[in-house]
mmCIF file of C-alpha atoms in Angstrom:
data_model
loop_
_atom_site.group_PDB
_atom_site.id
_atom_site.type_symbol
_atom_site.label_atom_id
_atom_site.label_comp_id
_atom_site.label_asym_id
_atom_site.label_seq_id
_atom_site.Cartn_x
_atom_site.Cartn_y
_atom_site.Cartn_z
ATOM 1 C CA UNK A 1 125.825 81.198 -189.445
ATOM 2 C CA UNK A 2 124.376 80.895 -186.017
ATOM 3 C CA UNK A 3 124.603 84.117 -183.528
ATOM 4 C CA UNK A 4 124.658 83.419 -179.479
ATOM 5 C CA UNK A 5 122.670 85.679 -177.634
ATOM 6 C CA UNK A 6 125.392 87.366 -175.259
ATOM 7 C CA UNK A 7 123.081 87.615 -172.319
ATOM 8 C CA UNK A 8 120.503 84.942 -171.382
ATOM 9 C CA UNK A 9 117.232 85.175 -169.312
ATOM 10 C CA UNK A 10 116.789 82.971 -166.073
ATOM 11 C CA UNK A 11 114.913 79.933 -166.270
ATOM 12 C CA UNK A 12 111.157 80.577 -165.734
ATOM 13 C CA UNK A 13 108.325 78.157 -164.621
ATOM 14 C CA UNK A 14 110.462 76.335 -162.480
ATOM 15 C CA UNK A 15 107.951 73.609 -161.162
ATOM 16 C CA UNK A 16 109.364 70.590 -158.361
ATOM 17 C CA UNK A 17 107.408 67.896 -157.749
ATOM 18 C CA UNK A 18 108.080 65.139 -154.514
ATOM 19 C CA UNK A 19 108.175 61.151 -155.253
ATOM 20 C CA UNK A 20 109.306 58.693 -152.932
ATOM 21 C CA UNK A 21 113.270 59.567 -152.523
ATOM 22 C CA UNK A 22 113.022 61.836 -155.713
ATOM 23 C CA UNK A 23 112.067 65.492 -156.760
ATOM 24 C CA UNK A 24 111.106 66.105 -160.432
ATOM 25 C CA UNK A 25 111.689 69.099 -161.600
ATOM 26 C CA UNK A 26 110.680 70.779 -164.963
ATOM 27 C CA UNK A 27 110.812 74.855 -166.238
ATOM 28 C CA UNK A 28 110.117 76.604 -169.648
ATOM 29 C CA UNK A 29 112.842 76.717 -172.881
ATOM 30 C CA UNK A 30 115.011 79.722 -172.799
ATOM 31 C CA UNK A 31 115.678 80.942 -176.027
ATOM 32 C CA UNK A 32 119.286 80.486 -177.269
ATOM 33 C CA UNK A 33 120.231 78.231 -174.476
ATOM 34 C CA UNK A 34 122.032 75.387 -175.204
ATOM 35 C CA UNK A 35 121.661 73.308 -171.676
ATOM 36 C CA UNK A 36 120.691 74.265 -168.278
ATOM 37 C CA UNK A 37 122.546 73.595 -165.200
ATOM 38 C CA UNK A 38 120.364 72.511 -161.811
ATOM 39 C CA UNK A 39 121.547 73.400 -158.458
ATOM 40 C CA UNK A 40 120.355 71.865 -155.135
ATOM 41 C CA UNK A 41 120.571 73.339 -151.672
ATOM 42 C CA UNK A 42 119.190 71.872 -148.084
ATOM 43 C CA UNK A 43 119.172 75.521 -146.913
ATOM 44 C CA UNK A 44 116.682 77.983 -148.067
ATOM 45 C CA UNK A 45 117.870 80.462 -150.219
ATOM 46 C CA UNK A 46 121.260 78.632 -150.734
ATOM 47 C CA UNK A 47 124.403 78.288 -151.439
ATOM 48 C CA UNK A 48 123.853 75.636 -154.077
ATOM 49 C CA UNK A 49 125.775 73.127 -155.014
ATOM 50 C CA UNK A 50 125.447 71.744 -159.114
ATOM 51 C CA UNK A 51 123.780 68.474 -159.636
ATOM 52 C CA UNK A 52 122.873 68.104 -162.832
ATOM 53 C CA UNK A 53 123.515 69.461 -166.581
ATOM 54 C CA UNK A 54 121.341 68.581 -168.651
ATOM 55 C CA UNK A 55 119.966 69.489 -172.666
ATOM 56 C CA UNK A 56 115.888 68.984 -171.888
ATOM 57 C CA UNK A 57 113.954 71.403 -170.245
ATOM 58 C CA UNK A 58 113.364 68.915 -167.240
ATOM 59 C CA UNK A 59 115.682 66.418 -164.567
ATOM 60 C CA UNK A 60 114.809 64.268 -162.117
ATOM 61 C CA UNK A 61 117.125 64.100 -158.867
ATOM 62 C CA UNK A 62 116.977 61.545 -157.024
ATOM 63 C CA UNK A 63 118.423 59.277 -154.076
ATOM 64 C CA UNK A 64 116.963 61.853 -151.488
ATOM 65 C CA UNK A 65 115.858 61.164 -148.314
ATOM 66 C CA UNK A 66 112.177 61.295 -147.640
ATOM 67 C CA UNK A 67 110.707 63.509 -145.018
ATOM 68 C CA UNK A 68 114.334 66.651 -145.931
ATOM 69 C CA UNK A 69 113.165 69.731 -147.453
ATOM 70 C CA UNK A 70 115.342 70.548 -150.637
ATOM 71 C CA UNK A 71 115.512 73.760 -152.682
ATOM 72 C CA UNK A 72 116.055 74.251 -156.101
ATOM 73 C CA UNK A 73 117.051 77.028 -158.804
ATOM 74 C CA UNK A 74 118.183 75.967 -162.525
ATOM 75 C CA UNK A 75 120.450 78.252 -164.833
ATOM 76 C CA UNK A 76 120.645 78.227 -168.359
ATOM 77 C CA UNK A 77 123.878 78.187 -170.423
ATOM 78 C CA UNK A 78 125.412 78.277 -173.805
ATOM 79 C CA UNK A 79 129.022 79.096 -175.492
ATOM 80 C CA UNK A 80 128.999 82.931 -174.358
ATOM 81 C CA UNK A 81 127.573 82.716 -171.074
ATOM 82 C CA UNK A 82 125.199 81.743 -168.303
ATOM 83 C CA UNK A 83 121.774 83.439 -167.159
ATOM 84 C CA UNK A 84 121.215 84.633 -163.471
ATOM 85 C CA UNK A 85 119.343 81.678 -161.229
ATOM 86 C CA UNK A 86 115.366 80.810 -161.878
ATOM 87 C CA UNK A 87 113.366 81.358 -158.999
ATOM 88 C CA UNK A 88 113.262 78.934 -156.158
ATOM 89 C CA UNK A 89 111.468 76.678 -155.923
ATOM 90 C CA UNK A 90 111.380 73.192 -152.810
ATOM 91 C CA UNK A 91 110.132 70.158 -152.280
ATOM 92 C CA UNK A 92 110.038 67.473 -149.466
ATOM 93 C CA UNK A 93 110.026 63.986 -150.962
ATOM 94 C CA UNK A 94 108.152 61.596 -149.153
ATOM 95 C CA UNK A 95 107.883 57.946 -148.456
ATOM 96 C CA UNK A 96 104.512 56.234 -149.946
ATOM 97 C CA UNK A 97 104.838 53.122 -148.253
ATOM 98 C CA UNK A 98 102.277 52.905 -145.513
ATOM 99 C CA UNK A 99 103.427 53.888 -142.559
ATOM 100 C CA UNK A 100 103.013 52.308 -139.164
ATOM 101 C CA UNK A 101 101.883 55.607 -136.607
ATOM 102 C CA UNK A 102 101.575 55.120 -132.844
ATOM 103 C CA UNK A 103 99.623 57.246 -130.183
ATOM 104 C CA UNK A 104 100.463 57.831 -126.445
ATOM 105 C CA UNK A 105 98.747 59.738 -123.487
ATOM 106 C CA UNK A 106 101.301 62.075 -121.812
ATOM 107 C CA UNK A 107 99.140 63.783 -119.105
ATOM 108 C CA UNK A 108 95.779 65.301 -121.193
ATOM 109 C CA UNK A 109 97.474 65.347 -124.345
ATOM 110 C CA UNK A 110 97.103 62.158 -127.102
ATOM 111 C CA UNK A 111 100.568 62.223 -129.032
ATOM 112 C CA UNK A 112 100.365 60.549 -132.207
ATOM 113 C CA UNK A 113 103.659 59.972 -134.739
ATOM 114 C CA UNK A 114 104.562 58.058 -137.593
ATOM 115 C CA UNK A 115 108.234 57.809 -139.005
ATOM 116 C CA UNK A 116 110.287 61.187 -140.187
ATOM 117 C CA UNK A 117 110.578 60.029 -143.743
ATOM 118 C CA UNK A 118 106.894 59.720 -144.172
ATOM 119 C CA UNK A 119 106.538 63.964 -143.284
ATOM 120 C CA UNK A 120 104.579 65.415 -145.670
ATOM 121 C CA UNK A 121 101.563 63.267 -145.193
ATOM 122 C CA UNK A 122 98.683 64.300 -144.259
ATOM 123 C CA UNK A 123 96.704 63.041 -140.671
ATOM 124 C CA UNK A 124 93.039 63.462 -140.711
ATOM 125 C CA UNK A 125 90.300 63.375 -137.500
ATOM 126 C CA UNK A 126 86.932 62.551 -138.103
ATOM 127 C CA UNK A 127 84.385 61.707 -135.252
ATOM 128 C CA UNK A 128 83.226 58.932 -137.134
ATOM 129 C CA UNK A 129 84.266 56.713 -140.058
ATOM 130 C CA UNK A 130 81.461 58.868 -142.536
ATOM 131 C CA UNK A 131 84.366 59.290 -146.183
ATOM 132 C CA UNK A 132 82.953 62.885 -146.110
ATOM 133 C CA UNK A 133 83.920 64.051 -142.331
ATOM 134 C CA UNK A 134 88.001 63.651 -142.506
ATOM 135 C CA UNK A 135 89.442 67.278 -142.030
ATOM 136 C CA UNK A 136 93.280 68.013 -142.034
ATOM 137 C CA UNK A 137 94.642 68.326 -138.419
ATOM 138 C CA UNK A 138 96.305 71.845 -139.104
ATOM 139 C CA UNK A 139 100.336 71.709 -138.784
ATOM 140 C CA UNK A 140 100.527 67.799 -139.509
ATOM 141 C CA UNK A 141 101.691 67.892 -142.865
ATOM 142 C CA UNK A 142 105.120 69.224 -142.080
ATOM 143 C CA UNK A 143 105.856 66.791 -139.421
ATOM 144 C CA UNK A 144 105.807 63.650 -138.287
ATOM 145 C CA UNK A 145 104.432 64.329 -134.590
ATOM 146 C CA UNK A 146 101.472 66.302 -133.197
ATOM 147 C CA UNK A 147 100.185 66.379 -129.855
ATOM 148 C CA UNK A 148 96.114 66.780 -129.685
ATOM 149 C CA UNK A 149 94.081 68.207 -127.164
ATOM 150 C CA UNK A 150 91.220 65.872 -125.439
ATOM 151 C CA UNK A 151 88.066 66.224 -127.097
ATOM 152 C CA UNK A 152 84.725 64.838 -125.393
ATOM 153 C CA UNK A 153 83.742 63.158 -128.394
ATOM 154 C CA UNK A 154 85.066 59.693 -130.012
ATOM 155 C CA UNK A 155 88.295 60.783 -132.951
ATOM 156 C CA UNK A 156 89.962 58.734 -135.281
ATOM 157 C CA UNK A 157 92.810 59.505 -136.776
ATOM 158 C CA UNK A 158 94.549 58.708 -139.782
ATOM 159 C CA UNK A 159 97.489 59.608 -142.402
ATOM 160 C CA UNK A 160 96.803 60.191 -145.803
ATOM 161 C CA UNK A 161 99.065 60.513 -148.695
ATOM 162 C CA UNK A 162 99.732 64.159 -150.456
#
């Protein structure tokens, strides 16, 4: 005879990682849980709305749209009951198709962007085209538009994938 624990413990471990329209998302076992329910929210901290149920320890959601920020706790279940919700835990996915960026001068300022769904990549200056001199432009990566001060110096620019 098999005994259901009457109380279960949150999820832990919850882990989400971006693809291209997707969010993987994987956590630890939970002992006596039969499945584990997902939950999805566009807003930080909730509400959530269920998306999955599912008997592994992992789910993949996807048909998201690249470049929206998505949150995510997971619950786990059985006969008697339910467990409280994981921690949070978000991810952006992201387009990896190259994307085409464009730069304008408005006044002293070079404005460079690239298309919303590809936010989340990365843009890089170097002063010249040396593989070891690329350094993150700070703020880029949750973007898709930055506006860069004049430099007296030659820049290139370009976006790299996470």
């Amino acid at each position: 005879m098999t005994t259901l624990a009457t109380s279960l413990a949150a999820p832990t471990g919850l882990a989400a990682t971006a693809g291209d329209g997707l969010v993987a998302l994987s956590w630890n076992v939970v002992t006596n849980a039969a499945y584990y329910e997902v939950f999805r929210s566009l807003t930080n901290g909730g509400p959530y709305t269920q998306i999955a149920a599912v008997t592994a320890t992992n789910s993949t959601d996807a048909g998201l749209v690249n470049g929206t920020m998505y949150y995510y706790v997971v619950k786990a279940a059985n006969g008697v009951g339910m467990s409280g919700n994981s921690a949070q835990v978000s991810a952006r996915p992201v387009s990896m198709t190259p994307p085409t960026s464009s730069a304008v001068l408005v006044g002293n300022q070079l404005q460079l962007s690239w298309p919303a769904d590809h936010t989340g990549w990365r843009l890089q200056m170097s002063t010249n085209l040396s593989a070891a001199n690329w350094q993150d432009v700070s703020g880029a990566d949750a973007t898709n538009q930055i506006s860069i001060p004049p430099t007296n110096a030659n820049a290139f620019f370009r976006l790299v994938y996470p």
